[in-house]
Short mmCIF file of C-alpha atoms in Angstrom, two decimals:
data_model
loop_
_atom_site.label_atom_id
_atom_site.label_comp_id
_atom_site.label_asym_id
_atom_site.label_seq_id
_atom_site.Cartn_x
_atom_site.Cartn_y
_atom_site.Cartn_z
CA GLY B 1 0.00 0.00 0.00
CA ILE B 2 0.91 3.65 -0.30
CA SER B 3 0.08 4.59 3.30
CA PHE B 4 -0.82 3.06 6.65
CA ARG B 5 -4.52 3.50 5.88
CA ARG B 6 -4.23 1.86 2.49
CA GLY B 7 -1.66 -0.80 3.36
CA VAL B 8 -2.27 -4.48 3.88
CA LEU B 9 0.11 -6.87 5.61
CA LEU B 10 -0.32 -10.59 5.04
CA LEU B 11 1.42 -13.16 7.21
CA THR B 12 1.86 -16.64 5.82
CA ALA B 13 1.42 -19.79 7.87
CA GLY B 14 5.06 -20.56 7.08
CA ILE B 15 6.39 -17.38 8.65
CA LEU B 16 4.09 -17.74 11.64
CA SER B 17 5.38 -21.25 12.30
CA THR B 18 9.05 -20.48 11.56
CA LEU B 19 9.64 -17.34 13.61
CA ASP B 20 9.28 -16.78 17.33
CA GLU B 21 7.27 -13.84 18.65
CA GLU B 22 10.17 -11.34 18.80
CA GLU B 23 11.38 -12.28 15.32
CA LEU B 24 7.87 -11.94 13.94
CA LEU B 25 7.54 -8.51 15.52
CA SER B 26 10.81 -7.44 13.85
CA VAL B 27 9.59 -8.65 10.45
CA ILE B 28 6.28 -6.83 10.91
CA GLY B 29 8.29 -3.74 11.87
CA HIS B 30 10.23 -4.09 8.62
CA GLU B 31 7.04 -4.28 6.56
CA LEU B 32 5.52 -1.33 8.41
CA GLY B 33 8.76 0.53 7.67
CA HIS B 34 7.94 0.14 3.97
CA LEU B 35 4.55 1.72 4.59
CA ARG B 36 5.99 4.50 6.72
CA GLY B 37 8.55 5.27 4.01
CA ARG B 38 5.88 5.02 1.28
CA ASP B 39 8.20 2.68 -0.59
CA PRO B 40 5.61 1.33 -3.05
CA LEU B 41 4.78 4.89 -4.08
CA LEU B 42 8.46 5.83 -4.39
CA LEU B 43 9.23 2.77 -6.51
CA PHE B 44 6.28 3.57 -8.76
CA ALA B 45 7.57 7.15 -9.11
CA LEU B 46 11.09 5.87 -9.86
CA VAL B 47 9.91 3.49 -12.58
CA SER B 48 7.56 6.12 -14.03
CA GLY B 49 10.35 8.70 -14.04
CA GLU B 50 12.66 6.32 -15.89
CA PHE B 51 9.94 5.64 -18.45
CA ILE B 52 9.34 9.36 -19.05
CA LEU B 53 13.08 10.02 -19.34
CA ARG B 54 13.45 7.10 -21.74
CA LEU B 55 10.77 8.51 -24.04
CA THR B 56 12.12 12.05 -23.92
CA VAL B 57 15.66 12.94 -22.89
CA LEU B 58 17.24 9.48 -23.09
CA PHE B 59 15.48 8.32 -26.26
CA PRO B 60 18.59 8.68 -28.48
CA ILE B 61 20.58 6.52 -26.05
CA PHE B 62 17.75 3.99 -25.98
CA LEU B 63 17.76 3.83 -29.81
CA LEU B 64 21.50 3.10 -29.91
CA SER B 65 21.13 -0.06 -27.87
CA PRO B 66 17.67 -0.80 -26.48
CA LEU B 67 18.70 -4.03 -24.77
CA LEU B 68 21.76 -2.53 -23.09
CA TYR B 69 19.73 0.51 -22.02
CA LEU B 70 17.01 -1.67 -20.47
CA LEU B 71 19.56 -3.86 -18.68
CA VAL B 72 21.39 -0.87 -17.19
CA SER B 73 18.24 1.07 -16.26
CA THR B 74 16.64 -2.00 -14.66
CA PHE B 75 19.82 -2.70 -12.68
CA LEU B 76 19.86 0.91 -11.45
CA ILE B 77 16.19 0.81 -10.43
CA PHE B 78 16.74 -2.46 -8.57
CA PHE B 79 19.86 -1.02 -6.93
CA VAL B 80 17.95 2.02 -5.65
CA ALA B 81 15.19 -0.30 -4.41
CA LYS B 82 17.84 -1.95 -2.22
CA PHE B 83 18.07 1.38 -0.34
CA PHE B 84 14.39 1.05 0.61
CA GLU B 85 14.84 -2.51 1.85
CA ALA B 86 17.83 -1.52 3.97
CA ARG B 87 15.87 1.44 5.33
CA ALA B 88 12.94 -0.83 6.26
CA ASP B 89 15.39 -2.98 8.28
CA LEU B 90 16.70 0.16 9.97
CA LEU B 91 13.22 1.54 10.71
CA SER B 92 12.22 -1.78 12.26
CA VAL B 93 15.25 -1.74 14.52
CA MET B 94 14.65 1.90 15.46
CA LYS B 95 11.04 1.17 16.48
CA VAL B 96 11.15 -2.40 17.75
CA GLY B 97 14.78 -2.53 18.81
CA LYS B 98 16.70 -5.80 18.89
CA PRO B 99 18.74 -5.77 15.68
CA LYS B 100 20.13 -9.22 16.48
CA VAL B 101 16.59 -10.61 16.64
CA MET B 102 15.90 -9.13 13.19
CA ALA B 103 19.12 -10.76 11.94
CA SER B 104 17.96 -14.08 13.39
CA SER B 105 14.64 -13.82 11.56
CA LEU B 106 16.44 -13.16 8.27
CA ARG B 107 18.67 -16.20 8.88
CA LYS B 108 15.63 -18.41 9.39
CA ILE B 109 13.63 -17.00 6.48
CA GLY B 110 16.52 -17.10 4.03
CA ALA B 111 18.59 -20.11 5.04
CA GLN B 112 18.73 -21.53 1.50
CA ARG B 113 19.45 -18.16 -0.06
CA LEU B 114 22.32 -17.57 2.37
CA ARG B 115 24.00 -20.79 1.20
CA VAL B 116 23.77 -19.60 -2.42
CA GLU B 117 25.15 -16.16 -1.51
CA GLU B 118 28.18 -17.74 0.17
CA ALA B 119 29.30 -18.99 -3.24
CA SER B 120 29.46 -15.50 -4.73
CA LYS B 121 29.04 -12.29 -2.78
CA LEU B 122 29.30 -10.15 -5.91
CA GLY B 123 26.84 -12.39 -7.72
CA SER B 124 24.34 -11.90 -4.91
CA TRP B 125 24.51 -8.13 -5.49
CA LEU B 126 24.07 -8.47 -9.25
CA ARG B 127 20.89 -10.59 -9.13
CA TRP B 128 17.70 -9.06 -10.48
CA ASP B 129 16.38 -8.44 -6.99
CA THR B 130 15.12 -5.40 -5.10
CA HIS B 131 16.61 -6.74 -1.84
CA PRO B 132 20.23 -6.43 -0.78
CA PRO B 133 21.93 -9.76 -0.15
CA LEU B 134 20.90 -11.40 3.10
CA TYR B 135 24.50 -11.77 4.26
CA PHE B 136 24.87 -7.97 3.98
CA ARG B 137 21.63 -7.28 5.83
CA ILE B 138 22.50 -9.73 8.62
CA GLU B 139 26.05 -8.36 9.04
CA ARG B 140 24.66 -4.80 9.10
CA LEU B 141 22.06 -5.68 11.73
CA GLU B 142 24.54 -7.57 13.91
CA ALA B 143 26.91 -4.59 13.87
CA MET B 144 24.22 -2.28 15.30
CA THR B 145 24.19 -1.43 18.97
CA GLU B 146 21.03 -0.51 20.84
CA PRO B 147 19.41 1.93 20.91
CA VAL B 148 19.62 2.70 17.21
CA VAL B 149 18.99 6.37 16.46
CA VAL B 150 19.47 7.64 12.91
CA LYS B 151 18.43 11.09 11.74
CA HIS B 152 18.09 10.22 8.05
CA PRO B 153 17.41 6.47 7.68
CA LEU B 154 17.20 6.48 3.86
CA LEU B 155 20.52 8.31 3.43
CA GLU B 156 22.21 6.06 6.00
CA SER B 157 20.81 2.98 4.29
CA ALA B 158 21.82 4.17 0.82
CA ARG B 159 25.36 4.78 2.06
CA ASP B 160 25.51 1.33 3.67
CA VAL B 161 24.21 -0.38 0.51
CA VAL B 162 26.77 1.39 -1.69
CA ARG B 163 29.55 0.46 0.76
CA GLY B 164 28.34 -3.16 0.79
CA PHE B 165 28.35 -3.31 -3.00
CA ILE B 166 31.84 -1.78 -3.23
CA SER B 167 33.08 -4.26 -0.62
CA ALA B 168 31.72 -7.13 -2.73
CA LEU B 169 33.48 -5.73 -5.80
CA ARG B 170 36.79 -5.84 -3.94
CA THR B 171 36.49 -9.49 -2.90
#
């Protein structure tokens, strides 16, 4: 949804049976962080803005190599979306507290994905996915000390995501 009044949060039987109460609260905090940040609306604006730019200003570049343009623009949109996911983690920790509990929930939810990411950290950043790699999110959460107070969560999250990506490039 685009706001708290228009948002809907669905919890699957799988997540209810997998996570304990504190972990579930952290995950709900993450999802509410998306609503608080109006992430669906921002992603829609980002995609719409790219489309308008493609048809106007960037049209000559698009004509030179449509496939390359679409690959690069989609990667950039997905990369920016990673900022919103990292911010939702941060907002959850700021409201609910317990960053290590949030990390534990991510470990349980994404156990298989974590094994795949271990094979290639850079590859996990380059996937067509709006989420940062789980290993990055877990390491970030485990490095946090309580209480977590951040003045600009989106800027902090964007900086952390860029640093995480650069770190993966170096390995």
